[in-house]
PDB file of C-alpha atoms in Angstrom:
ATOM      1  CA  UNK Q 217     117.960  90.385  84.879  1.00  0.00           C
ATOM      2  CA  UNK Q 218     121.207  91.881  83.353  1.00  0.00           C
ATOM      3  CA  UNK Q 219     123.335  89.502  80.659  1.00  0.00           C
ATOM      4  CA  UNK Q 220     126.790  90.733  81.882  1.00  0.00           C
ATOM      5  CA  UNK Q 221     128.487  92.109  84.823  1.00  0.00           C
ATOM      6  CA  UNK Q 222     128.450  95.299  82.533  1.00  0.00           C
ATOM      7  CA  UNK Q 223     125.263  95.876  82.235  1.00  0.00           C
ATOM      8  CA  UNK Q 224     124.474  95.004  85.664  1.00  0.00           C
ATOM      9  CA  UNK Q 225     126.471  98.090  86.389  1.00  0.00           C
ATOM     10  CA  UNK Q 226     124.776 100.098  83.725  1.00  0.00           C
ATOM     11  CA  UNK Q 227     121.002  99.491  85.123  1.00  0.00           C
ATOM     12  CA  UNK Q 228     122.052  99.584  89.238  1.00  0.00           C
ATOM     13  CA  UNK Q 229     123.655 103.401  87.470  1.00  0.00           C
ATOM     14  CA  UNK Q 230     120.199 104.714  86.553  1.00  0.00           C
ATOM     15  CA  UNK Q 231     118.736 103.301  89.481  1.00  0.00           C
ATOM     16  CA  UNK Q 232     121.342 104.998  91.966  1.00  0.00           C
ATOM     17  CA  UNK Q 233     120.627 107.853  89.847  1.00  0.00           C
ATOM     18  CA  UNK Q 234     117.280 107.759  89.899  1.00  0.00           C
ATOM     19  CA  UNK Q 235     116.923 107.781  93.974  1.00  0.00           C
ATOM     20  CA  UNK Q 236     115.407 110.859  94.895  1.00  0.00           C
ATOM     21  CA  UNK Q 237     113.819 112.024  91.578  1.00  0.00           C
ATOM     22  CA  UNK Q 238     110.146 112.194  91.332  1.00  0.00           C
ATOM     23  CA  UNK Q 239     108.125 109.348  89.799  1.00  0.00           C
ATOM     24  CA  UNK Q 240     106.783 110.004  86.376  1.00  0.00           C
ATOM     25  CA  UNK Q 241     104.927 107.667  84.074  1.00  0.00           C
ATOM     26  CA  UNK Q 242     108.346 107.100  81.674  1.00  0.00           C
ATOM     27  CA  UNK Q 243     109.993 106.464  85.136  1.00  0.00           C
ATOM     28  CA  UNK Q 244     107.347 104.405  87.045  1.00  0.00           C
ATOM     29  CA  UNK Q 245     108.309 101.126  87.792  1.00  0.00           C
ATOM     30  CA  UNK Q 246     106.031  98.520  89.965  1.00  0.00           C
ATOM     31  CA  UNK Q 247     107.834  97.559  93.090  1.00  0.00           C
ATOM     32  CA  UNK Q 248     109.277 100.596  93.639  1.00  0.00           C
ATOM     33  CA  UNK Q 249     109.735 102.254  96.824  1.00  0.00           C
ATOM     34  CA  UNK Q 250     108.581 106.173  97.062  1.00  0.00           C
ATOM     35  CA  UNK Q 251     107.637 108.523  99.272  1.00  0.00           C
ATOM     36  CA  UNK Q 252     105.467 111.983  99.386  1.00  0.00           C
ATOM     37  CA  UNK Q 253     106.931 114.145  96.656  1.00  0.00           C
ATOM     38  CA  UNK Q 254     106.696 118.284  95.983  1.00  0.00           C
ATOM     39  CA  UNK Q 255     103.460 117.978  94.961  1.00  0.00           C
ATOM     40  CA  UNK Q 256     101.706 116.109  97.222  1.00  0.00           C
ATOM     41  CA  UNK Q 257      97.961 116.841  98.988  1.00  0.00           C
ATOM     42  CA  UNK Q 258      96.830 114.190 100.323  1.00  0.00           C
ATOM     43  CA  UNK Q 259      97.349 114.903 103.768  1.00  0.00           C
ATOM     44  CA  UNK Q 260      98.322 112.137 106.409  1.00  0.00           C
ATOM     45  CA  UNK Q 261      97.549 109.076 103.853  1.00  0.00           C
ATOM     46  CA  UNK Q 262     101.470 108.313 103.788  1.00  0.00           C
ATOM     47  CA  UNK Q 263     101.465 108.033 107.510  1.00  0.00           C
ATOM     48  CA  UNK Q 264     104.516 109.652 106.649  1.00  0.00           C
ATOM     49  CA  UNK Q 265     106.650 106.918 105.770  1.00  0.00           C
ATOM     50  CA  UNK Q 266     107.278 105.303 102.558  1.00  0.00           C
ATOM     51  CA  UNK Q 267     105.278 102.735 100.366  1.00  0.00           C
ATOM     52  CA  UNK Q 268     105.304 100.695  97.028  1.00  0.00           C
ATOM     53  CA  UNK Q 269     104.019 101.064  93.610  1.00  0.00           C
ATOM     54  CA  UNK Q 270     101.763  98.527  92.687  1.00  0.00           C
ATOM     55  CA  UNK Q 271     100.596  99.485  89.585  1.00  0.00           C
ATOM     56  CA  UNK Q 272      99.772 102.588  87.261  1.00  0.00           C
ATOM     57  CA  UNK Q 273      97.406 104.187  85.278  1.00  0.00           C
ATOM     58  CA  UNK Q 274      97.796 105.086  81.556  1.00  0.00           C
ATOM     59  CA  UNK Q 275      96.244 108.433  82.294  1.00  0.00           C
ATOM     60  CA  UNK Q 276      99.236 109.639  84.842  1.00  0.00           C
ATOM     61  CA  UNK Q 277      98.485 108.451  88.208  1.00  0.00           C
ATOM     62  CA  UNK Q 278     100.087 105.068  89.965  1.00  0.00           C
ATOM     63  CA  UNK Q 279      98.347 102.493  92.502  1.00  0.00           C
ATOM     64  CA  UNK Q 280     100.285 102.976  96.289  1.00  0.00           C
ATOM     65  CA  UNK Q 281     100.629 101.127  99.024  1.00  0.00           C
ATOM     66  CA  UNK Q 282     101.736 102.689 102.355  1.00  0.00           C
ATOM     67  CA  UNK Q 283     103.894 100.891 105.137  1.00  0.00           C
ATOM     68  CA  UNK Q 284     102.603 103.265 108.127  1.00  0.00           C
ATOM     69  CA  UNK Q 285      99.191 103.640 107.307  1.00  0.00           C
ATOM     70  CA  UNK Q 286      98.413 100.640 105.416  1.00  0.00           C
ATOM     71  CA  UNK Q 287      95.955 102.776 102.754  1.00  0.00           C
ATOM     72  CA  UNK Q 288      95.911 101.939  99.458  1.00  0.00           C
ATOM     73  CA  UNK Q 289      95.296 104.689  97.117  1.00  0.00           C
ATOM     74  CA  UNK Q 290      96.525 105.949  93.478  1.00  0.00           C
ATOM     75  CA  UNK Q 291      98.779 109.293  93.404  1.00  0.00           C
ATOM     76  CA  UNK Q 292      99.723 111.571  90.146  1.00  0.00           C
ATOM     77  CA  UNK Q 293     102.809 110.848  88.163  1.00  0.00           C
ATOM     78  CA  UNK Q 294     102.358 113.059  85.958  1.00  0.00           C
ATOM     79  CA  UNK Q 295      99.007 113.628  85.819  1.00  0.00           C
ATOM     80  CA  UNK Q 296      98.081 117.401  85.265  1.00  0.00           C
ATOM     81  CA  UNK Q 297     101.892 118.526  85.728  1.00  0.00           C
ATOM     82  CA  UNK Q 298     101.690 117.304  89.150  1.00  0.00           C
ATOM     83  CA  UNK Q 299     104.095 114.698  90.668  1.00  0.00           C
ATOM     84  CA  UNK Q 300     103.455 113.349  94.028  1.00  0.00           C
ATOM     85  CA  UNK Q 301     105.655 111.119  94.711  1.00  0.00           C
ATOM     86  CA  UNK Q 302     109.300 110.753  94.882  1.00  0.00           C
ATOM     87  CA  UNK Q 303     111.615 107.265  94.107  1.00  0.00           C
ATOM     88  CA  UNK Q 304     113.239 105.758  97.489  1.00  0.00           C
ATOM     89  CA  UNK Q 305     114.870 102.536  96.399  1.00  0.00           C
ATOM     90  CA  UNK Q 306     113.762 101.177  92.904  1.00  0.00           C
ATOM     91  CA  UNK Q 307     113.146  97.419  93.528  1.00  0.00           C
ATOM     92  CA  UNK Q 308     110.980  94.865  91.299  1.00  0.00           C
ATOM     93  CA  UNK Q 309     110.546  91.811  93.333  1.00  0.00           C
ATOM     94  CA  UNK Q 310     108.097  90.664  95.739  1.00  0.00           C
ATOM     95  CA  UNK Q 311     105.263  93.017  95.128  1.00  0.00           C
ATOM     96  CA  UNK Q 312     101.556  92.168  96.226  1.00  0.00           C
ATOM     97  CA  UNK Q 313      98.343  93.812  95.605  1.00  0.00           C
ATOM     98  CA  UNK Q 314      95.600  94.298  98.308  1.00  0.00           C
ATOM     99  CA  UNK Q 315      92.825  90.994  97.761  1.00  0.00           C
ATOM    100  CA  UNK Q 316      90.632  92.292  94.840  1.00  0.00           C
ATOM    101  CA  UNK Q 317      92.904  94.331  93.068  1.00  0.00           C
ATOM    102  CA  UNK Q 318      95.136  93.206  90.004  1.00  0.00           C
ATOM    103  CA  UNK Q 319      98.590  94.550  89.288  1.00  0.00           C
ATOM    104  CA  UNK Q 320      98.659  96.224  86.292  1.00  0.00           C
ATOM    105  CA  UNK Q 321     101.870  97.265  84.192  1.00  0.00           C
ATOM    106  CA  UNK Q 322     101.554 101.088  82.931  1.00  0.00           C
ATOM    107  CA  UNK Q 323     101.983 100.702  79.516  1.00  0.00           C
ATOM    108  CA  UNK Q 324      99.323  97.696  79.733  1.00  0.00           C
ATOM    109  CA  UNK Q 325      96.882  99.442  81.605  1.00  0.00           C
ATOM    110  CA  UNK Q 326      93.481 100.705  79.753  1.00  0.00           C
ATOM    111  CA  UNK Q 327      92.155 102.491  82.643  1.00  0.00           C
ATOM    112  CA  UNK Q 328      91.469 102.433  86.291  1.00  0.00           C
ATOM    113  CA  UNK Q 329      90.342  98.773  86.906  1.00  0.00           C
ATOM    114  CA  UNK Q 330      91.328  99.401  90.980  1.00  0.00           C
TER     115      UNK Q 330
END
């Protein structure tokens, strides 16, 4: 959490900011909320409604969960020029990850251990 009421201000800034951009792997941040960005392909997997990052991929691609739909599945940020998904709210706390699965940081993760 922020030190000071100042930067407090500073970090909810970038985040206001941020709302609407796509998600890219300097960007990426577990918890967040997104939703289907300009590149996306994969059909009705969204249900159409948004979902949460639950972790990421050092090779450009980020671990999803979707509200609607309930499908887990991992999306590029990045990967191959391609982004396909876009920030929502950006928000940290409370994130689980479906039984099996570990939540990874991106700039911990070695590799696709989903």
């Amino acid at each position: 959490p922020p030190d000071n009421l100042e930067e407090a201000r500073s970090v909810r800034s970038i985040m206001a900011a941020a709302v609407g951009a796509v998600v890219t792997s300097a960007s990426l941040r577990i918890g967040a909320r997104v939703k289907r960005g300009p590149d996306w392909k994969w059909g009705g997997q969204d249900g159409q409604g948004e979902g949460v990052i639950l972790g990421a991929f050092c090779d450009g691609w980020a671990w999803v969960k979707w509200d609607r739909s309930g499908e887990t599945n991992s999306y590029r940020v990045g990967q191959g020029g391609a982004h396909d998904l876009m920030l929502v709210a950006a928000k940290t706390e409370g994130v689980s990850c479906p039984q099996g699965h570990e939540l990874v940081p991106f700039a911990q993760s070695p590799g696709r251990r989903f």
